[in-house]
Tab-separated table of C-alpha atoms and ligand atoms in Angstrom:
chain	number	residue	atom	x	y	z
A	1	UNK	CA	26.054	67.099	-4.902
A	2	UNK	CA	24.130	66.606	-8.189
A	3	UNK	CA	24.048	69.684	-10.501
A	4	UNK	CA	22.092	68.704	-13.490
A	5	UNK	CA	20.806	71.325	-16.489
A	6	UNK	CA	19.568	69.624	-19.719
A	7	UNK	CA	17.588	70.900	-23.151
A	8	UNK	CA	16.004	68.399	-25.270
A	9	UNK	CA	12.983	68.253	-28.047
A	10	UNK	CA	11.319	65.153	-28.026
A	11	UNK	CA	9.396	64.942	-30.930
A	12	UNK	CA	6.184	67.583	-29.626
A	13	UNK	CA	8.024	67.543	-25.809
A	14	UNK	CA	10.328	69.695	-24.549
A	15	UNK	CA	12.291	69.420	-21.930
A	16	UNK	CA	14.182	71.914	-20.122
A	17	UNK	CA	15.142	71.066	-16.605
A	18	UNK	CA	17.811	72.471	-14.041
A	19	UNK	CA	18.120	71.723	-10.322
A	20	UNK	CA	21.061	71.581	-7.796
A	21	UNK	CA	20.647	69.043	-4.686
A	22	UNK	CA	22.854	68.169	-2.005
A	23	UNK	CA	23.991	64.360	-1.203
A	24	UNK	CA	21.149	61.966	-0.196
A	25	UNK	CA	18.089	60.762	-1.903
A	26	UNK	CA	16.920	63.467	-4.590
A	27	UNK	CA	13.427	62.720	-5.400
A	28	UNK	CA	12.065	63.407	-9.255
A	29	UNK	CA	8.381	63.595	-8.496
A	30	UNK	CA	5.875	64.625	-10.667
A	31	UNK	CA	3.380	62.934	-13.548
A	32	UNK	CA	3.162	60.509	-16.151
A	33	UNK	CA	4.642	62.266	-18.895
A	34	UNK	CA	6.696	65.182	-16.695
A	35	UNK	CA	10.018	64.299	-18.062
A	36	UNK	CA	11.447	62.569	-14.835
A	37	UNK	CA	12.584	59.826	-16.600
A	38	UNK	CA	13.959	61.801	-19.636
A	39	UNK	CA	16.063	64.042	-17.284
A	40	UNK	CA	17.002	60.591	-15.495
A	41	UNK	CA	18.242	59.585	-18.725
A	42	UNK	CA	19.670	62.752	-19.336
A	43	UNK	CA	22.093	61.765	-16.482
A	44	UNK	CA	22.658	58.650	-17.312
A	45	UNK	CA	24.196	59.175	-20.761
A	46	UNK	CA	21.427	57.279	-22.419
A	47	UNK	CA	19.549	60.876	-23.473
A	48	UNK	CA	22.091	63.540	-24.997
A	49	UNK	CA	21.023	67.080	-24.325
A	50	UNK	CA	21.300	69.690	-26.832
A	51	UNK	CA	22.291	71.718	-24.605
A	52	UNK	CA	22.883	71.592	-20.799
A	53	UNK	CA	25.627	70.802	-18.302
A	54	UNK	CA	25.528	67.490	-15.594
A	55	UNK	CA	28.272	67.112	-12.604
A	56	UNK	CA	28.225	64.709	-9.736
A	57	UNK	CA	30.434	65.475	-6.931
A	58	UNK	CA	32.457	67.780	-8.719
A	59	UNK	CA	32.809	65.402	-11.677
A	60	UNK	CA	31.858	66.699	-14.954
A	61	UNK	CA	29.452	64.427	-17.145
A	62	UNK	CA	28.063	66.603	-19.753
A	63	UNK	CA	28.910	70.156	-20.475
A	64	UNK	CA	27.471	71.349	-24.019
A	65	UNK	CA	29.808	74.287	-24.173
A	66	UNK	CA	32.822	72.596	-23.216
A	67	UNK	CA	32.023	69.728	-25.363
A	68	UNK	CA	32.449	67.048	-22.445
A	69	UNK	CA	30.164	64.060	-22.806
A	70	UNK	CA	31.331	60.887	-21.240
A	71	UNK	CA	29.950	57.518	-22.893
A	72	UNK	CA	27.667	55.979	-20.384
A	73	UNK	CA	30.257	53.383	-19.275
A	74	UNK	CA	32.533	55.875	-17.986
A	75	UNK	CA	29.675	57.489	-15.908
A	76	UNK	CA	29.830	54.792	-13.848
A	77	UNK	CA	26.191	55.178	-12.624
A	78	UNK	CA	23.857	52.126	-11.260
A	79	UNK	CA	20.641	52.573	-13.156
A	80	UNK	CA	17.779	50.291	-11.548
A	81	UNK	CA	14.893	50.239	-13.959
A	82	UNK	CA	11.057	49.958	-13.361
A	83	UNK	CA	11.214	46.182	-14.114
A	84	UNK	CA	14.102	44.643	-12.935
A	85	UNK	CA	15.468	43.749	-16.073
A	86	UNK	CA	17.282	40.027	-14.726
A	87	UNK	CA	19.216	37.923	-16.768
A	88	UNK	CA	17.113	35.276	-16.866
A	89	UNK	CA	18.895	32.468	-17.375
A	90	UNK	CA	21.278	33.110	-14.777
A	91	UNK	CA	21.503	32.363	-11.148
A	92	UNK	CA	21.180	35.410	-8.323
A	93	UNK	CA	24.575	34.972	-7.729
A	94	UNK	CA	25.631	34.933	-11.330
A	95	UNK	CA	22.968	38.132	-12.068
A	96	UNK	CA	24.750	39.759	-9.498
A	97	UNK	CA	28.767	39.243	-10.120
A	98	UNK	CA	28.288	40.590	-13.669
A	99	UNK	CA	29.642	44.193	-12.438
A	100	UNK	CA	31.925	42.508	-10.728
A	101	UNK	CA	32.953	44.609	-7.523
A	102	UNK	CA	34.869	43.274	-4.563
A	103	UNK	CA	32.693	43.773	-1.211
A	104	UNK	CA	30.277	41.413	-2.576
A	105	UNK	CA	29.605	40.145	0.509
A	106	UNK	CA	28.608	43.272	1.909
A	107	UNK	CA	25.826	44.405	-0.610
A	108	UNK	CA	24.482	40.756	-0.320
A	109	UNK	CA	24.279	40.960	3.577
A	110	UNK	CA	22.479	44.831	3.071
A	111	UNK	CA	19.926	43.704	0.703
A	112	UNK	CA	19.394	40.435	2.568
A	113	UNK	CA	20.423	38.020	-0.904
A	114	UNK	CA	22.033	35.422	1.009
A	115	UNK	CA	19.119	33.380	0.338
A	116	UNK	CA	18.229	33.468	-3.014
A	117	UNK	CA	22.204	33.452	-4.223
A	118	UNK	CA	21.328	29.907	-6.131
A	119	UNK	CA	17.621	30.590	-7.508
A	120	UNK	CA	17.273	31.983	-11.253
A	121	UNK	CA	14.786	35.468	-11.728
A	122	UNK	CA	11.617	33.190	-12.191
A	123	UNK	CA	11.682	32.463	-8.898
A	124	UNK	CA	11.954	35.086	-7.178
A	125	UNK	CA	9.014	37.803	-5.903
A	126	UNK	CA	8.653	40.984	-7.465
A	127	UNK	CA	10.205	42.730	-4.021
A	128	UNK	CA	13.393	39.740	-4.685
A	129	UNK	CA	13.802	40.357	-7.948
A	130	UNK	CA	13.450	44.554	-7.218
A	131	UNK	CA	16.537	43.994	-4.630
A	132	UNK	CA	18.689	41.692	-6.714
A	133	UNK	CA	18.641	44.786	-9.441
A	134	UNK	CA	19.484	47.351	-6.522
A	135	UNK	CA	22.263	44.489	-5.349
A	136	UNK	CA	23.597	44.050	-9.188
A	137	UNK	CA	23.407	47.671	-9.829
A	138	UNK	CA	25.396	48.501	-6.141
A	139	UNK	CA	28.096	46.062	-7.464
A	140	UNK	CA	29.178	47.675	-10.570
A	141	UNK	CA	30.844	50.123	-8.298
A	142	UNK	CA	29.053	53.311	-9.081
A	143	UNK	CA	29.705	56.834	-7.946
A	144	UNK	CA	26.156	57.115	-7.994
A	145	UNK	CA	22.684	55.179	-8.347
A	146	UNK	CA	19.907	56.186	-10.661
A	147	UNK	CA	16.316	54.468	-9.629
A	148	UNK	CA	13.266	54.562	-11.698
A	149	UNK	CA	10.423	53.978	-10.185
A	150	UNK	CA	11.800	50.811	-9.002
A	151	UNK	CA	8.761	50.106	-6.802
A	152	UNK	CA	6.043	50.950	-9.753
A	153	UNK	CA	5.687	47.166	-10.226
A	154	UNK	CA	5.094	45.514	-6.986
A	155	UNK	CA	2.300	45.807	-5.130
A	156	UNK	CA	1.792	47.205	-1.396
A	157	UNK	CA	3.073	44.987	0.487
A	158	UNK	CA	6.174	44.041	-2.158
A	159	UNK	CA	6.657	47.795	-1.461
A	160	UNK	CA	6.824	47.751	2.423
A	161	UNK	CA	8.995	44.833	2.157
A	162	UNK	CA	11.830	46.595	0.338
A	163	UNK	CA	11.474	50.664	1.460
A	164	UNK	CA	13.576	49.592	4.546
A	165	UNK	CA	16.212	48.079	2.364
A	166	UNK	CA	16.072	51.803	0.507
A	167	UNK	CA	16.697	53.559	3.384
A	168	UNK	CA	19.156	51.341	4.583
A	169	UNK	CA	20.830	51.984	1.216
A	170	UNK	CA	20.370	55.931	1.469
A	171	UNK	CA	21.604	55.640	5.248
A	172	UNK	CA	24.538	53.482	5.247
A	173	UNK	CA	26.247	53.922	0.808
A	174	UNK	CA	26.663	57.514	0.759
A	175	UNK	CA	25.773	57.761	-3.154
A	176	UNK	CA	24.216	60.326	-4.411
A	177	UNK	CA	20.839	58.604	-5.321
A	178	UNK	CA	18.654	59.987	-7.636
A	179	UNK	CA	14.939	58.037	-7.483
A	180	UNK	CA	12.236	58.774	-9.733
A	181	UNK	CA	8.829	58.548	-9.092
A	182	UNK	CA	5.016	59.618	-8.667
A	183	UNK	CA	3.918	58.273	-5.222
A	184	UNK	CA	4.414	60.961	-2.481
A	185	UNK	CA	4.626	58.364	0.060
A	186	UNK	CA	7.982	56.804	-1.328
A	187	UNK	CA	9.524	60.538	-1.726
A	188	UNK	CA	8.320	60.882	1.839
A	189	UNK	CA	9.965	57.672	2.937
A	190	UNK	CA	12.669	58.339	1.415
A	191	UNK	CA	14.053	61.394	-0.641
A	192	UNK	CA	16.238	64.194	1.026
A	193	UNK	CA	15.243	66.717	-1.656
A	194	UNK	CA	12.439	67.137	-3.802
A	195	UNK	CA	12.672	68.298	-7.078
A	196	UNK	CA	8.845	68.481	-8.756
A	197	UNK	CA	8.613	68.377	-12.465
A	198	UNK	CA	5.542	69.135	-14.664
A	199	UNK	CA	5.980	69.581	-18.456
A	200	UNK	CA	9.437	68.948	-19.044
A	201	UNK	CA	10.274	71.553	-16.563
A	202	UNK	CA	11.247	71.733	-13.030
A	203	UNK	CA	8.659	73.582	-10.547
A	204	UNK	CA	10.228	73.303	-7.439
A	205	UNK	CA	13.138	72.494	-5.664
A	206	UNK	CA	13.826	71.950	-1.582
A	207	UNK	CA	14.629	69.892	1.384
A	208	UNK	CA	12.187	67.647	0.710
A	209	UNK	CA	10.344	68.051	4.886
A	210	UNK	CA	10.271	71.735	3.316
A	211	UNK	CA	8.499	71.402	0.192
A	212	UNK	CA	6.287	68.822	1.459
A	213	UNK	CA	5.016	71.147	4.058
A	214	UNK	CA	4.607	74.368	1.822
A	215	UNK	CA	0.577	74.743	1.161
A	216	UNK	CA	1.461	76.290	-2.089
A	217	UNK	CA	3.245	72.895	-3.463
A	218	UNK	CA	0.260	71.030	-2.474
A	219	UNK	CA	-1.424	71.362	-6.265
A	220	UNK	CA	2.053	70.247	-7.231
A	221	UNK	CA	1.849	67.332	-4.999
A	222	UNK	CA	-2.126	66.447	-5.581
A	223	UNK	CA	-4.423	67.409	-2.855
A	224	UNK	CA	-5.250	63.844	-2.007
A	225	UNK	CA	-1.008	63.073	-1.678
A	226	UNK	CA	0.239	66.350	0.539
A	227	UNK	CA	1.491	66.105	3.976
A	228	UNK	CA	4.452	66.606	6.002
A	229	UNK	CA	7.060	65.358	6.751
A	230	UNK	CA	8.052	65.147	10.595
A	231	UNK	CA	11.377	63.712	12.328
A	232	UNK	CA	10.450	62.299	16.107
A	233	UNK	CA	12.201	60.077	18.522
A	234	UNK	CA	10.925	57.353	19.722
A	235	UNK	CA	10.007	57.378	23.328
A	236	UNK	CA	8.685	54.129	24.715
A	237	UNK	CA	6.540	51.101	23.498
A	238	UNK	CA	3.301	50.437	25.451
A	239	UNK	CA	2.866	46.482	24.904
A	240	UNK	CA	-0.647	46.837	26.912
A	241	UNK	CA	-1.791	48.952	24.422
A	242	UNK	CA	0.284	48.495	21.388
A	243	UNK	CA	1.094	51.655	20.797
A	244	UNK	CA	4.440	53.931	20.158
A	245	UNK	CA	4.806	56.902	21.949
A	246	UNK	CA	7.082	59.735	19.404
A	247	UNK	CA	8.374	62.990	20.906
A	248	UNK	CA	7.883	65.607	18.589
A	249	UNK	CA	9.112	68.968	19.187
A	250	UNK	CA	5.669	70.077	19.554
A	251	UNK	CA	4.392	67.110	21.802
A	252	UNK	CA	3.824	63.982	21.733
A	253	UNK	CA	2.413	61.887	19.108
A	254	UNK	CA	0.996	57.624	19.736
A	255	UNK	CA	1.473	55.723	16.770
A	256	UNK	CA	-0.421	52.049	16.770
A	257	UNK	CA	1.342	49.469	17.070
A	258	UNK	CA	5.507	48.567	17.384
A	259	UNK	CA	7.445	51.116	15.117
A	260	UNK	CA	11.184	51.959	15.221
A	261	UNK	CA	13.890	51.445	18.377
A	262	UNK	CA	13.286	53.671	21.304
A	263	UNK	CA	15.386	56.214	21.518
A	264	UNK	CA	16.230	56.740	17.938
A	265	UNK	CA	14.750	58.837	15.459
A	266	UNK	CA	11.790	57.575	13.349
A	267	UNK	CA	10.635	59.793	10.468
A	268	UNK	CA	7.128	60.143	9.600
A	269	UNK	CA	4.796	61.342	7.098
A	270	UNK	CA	1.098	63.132	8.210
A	271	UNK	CA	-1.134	63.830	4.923
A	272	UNK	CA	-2.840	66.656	5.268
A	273	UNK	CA	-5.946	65.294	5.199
A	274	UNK	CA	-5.621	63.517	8.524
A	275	UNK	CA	-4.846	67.159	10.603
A	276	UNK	CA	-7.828	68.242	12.138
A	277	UNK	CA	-7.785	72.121	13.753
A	278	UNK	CA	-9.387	73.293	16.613
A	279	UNK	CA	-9.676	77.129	18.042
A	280	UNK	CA	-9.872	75.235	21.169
A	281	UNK	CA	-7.929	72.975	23.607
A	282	UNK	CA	-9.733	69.886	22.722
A	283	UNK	CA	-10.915	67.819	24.887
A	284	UNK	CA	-13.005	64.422	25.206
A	285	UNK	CA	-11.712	63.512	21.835
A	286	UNK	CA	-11.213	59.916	20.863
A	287	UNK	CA	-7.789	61.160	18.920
A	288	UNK	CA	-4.930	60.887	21.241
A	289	UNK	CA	-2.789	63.585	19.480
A	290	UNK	CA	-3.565	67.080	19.884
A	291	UNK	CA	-0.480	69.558	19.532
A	292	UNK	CA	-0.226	73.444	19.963
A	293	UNK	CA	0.400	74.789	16.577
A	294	UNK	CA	1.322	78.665	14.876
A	295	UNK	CA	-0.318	78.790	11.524
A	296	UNK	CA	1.891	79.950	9.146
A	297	UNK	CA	0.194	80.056	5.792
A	298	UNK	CA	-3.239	79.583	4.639
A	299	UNK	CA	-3.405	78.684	0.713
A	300	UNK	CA	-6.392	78.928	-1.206
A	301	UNK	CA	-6.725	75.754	-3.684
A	302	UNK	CA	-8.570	76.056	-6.773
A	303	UNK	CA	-11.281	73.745	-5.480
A	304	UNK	CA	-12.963	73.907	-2.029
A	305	UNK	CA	-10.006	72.772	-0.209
A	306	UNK	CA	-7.430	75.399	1.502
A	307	UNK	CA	-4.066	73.717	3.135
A	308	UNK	CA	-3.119	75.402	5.736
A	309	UNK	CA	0.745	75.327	7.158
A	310	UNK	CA	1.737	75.454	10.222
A	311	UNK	CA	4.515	75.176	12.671
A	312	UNK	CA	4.601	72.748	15.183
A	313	UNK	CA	7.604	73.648	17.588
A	314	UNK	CA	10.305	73.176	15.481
A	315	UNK	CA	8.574	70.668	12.466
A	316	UNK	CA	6.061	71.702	10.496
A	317	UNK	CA	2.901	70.724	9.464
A	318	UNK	CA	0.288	70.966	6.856
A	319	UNK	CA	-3.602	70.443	7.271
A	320	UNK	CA	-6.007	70.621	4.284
A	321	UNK	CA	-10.011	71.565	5.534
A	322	UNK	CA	-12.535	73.669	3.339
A	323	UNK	CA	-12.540	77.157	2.461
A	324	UNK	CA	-15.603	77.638	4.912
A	325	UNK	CA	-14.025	75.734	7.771
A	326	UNK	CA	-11.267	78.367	7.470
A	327	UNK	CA	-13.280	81.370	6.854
A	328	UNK	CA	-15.622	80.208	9.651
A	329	UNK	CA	-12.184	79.822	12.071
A	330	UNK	CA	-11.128	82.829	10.798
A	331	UNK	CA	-7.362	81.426	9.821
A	332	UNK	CA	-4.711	83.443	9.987
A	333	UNK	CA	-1.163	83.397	9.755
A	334	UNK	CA	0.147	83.650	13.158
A	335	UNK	CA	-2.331	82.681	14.651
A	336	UNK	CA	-2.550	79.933	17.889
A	337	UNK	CA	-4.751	76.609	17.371
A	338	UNK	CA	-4.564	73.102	18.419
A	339	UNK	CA	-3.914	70.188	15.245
A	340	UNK	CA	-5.380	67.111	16.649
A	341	UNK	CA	-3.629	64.142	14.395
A	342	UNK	CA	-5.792	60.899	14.362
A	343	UNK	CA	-3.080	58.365	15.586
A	344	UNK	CA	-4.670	55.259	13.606
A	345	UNK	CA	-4.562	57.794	10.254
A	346	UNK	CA	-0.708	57.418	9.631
A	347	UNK	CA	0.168	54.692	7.754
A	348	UNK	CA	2.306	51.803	8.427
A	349	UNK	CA	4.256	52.753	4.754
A	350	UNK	CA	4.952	56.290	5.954
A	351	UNK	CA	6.636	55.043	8.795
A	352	UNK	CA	10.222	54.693	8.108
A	353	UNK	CA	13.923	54.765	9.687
B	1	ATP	N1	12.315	59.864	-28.018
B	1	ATP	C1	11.160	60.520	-27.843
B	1	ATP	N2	10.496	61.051	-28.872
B	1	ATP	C2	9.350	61.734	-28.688
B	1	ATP	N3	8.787	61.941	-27.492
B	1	ATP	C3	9.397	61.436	-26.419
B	1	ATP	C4	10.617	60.696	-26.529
B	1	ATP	N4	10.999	60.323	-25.286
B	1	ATP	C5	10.059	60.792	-24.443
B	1	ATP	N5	9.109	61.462	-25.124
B	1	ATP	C6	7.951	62.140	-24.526
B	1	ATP	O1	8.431	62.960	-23.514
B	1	ATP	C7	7.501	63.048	-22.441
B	1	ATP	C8	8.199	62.754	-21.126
B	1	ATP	O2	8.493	61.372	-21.026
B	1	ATP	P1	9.198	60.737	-19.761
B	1	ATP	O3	9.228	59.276	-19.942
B	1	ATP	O4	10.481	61.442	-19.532
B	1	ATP	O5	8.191	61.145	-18.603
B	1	ATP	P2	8.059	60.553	-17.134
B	1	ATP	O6	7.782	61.732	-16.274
B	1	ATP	O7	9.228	59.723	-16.801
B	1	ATP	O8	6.776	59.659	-17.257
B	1	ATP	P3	6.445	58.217	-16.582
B	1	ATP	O9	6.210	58.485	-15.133
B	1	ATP	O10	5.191	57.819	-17.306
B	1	ATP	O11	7.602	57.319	-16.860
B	1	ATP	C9	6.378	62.090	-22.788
B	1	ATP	O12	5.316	62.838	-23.329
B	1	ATP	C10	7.003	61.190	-23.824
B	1	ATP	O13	6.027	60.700	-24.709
């Protein structure tokens, strides 16, 4: 459990920023220039609030009124920075026994480092040199990890190479994990809550399948990044046709090509822009997804758009269409339609463990 509250004037910024979250992968989403890194900081010991009060698991960090603010070394927090921030004129394996932490062997085995123990930083890929900083920053023994956008620099498929190693990290250490960033695809792959800042302060807060869904966080999110967030198991893999067959509570969904281990659960983002609703049964569609769904919510945007929530058995999704599509449907909460997902539409990167 992460209880954070901080106060601090930056120059013309302010920030002023409280959430609670539960263990897992808290997300800090929002803008350039939303504070996310600030609060990080905040955490960290490396910003000192004016006012405000920080606890991990029970452990107090900072409290302003009690006068409690441990130096940063006594935190004992693994901070993973948006470059990777090497030593570069040591080996892997020397980069890596500077915290100095006894299971060595097992971080090196979970962030697959075996091989590039004996190469110094220059050599190694962006995605290498991203999971010798999670590896170094896992072996200082922390009682919690702090990542900042540690994925900013690499580029797509960098990113898809090391997202598995994240969740492998959120699945298997149980630290608290704090993970900053602006790409709703990563907080979909990965966080557990969602906290959204704008302006210093927080907006929202949530189970991050919760917020993600809501219509009215989709301006929060950016139209063009909403979607849900859906937990399936994985049925079967059709080699003829390379494609994975996912029960969802509502149905059942195929997914191109080989993803996940039948029988286990495989989560899965669906932006809104790739839900499609029909009044109708469809039929004769090329889409090989259609699912009965309850609309819950119908939010008007600013723009044209309206996102539109709705329940799919037990997960929930979100669909985004035009304000005359839904006037012309007639969308209403409670209301019965069919969401026809475009199988080919969800990306290989939203596809995680
Ligand atoms: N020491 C400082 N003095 C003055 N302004 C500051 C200081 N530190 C941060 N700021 C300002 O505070 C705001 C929030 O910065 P911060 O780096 O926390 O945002 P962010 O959400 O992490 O952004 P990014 O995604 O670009 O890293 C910015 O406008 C920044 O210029």
């Amino acid at each position: 459990m992460i209880e954070v509250r901080a106060q601090k004037q930056l120059g013309e910024f302010r920030l002023d920023a409280a959430f609670e979250a539960p263990a897992g992968v808290t997300a800090l989403f929002g803008r350039s220039g939303a504070g996310k890194t600030s609060l990080a900081n905040a955490v960290a010991g490396l910003l000192r609030p004016e006012a405000g009060r920080i606890a991990v698991d029970g452990t107090v960090l900072f409290d302003s009124a009690r006068r409690i603010d441990l130096p940063v070394r006594h935190r004992r927090i693994g901070y993973v920075f948006q470059d990777a921030r090497l030593f570069p004129h040591r080996t892997v394996a020397r980069n890596l026994s500077y915290g100095g932490r006894h299971d060595a062997a097992r971080v090196i085995e979970m962030l697959g480092l075996g091989p590039l123990l004996d190469r110094y930083p220059a050599a190694l890929s962006g995605g290498e040199a991203s999971r010798v900083a999670l590896g170094r920053a896992l072996m200082s023994d922390p009682v919690m990890l702090i990542l900042d956008e540690p994925l900013s620099a690499l580029d797509a498929p960098r990113k898809a190479e090391i997202l598995p190693y994240l969740e492998r990290l959120r699945d298997t250490v149980r630290l608290p994990i704090l993970y900053v960033s602006h790409s709703a695809s990563e907080v979909a792959r990965l966080a557990t809550t969602l906290v959204i800042m704008e302006a210093g302060r927080v907006l929202r807060v949530g189970p991050a399948e919760e917020v993600m869904a809501d219509p009215a966080a989709v301006p929060l999110l950016g139209v063009q990044e909403a979607g849900s967030l859906i937990t399936a198991r994985v049925e079967a893999y059709d080699a003829e046709d390379d494609l994975t067959e996912l029960a969802l509570s509502a149905g059942r969904l195929l997914l191109p090509g080989r993803a996940g281990v039948p029988g286990q659960p495989l989560r899965l983002r669906i932006a809104a822009q790739d839900v499609i609703l029909s009044l109708e049964e469809p039929s004769g569609l090329s889409a090989l997804t259609r699912l009965p769904v309850t609309v819950t919510r119908v939010e008007e945007g600013r723009g044209p758009g309206v996102a539109v929530g709705l329940a799919a058995g037990t997960d929930r999704l979100l669909a985004r269409l035009t304000r005359r599509s839904a006037r012309s449907m007639g969308l209403a909460p409670g209301q019965q339609v069919w969401a026809i997902v475009k199988a080919t539409a969800v990306a290989p990167q939203d596809v995680g463990g």
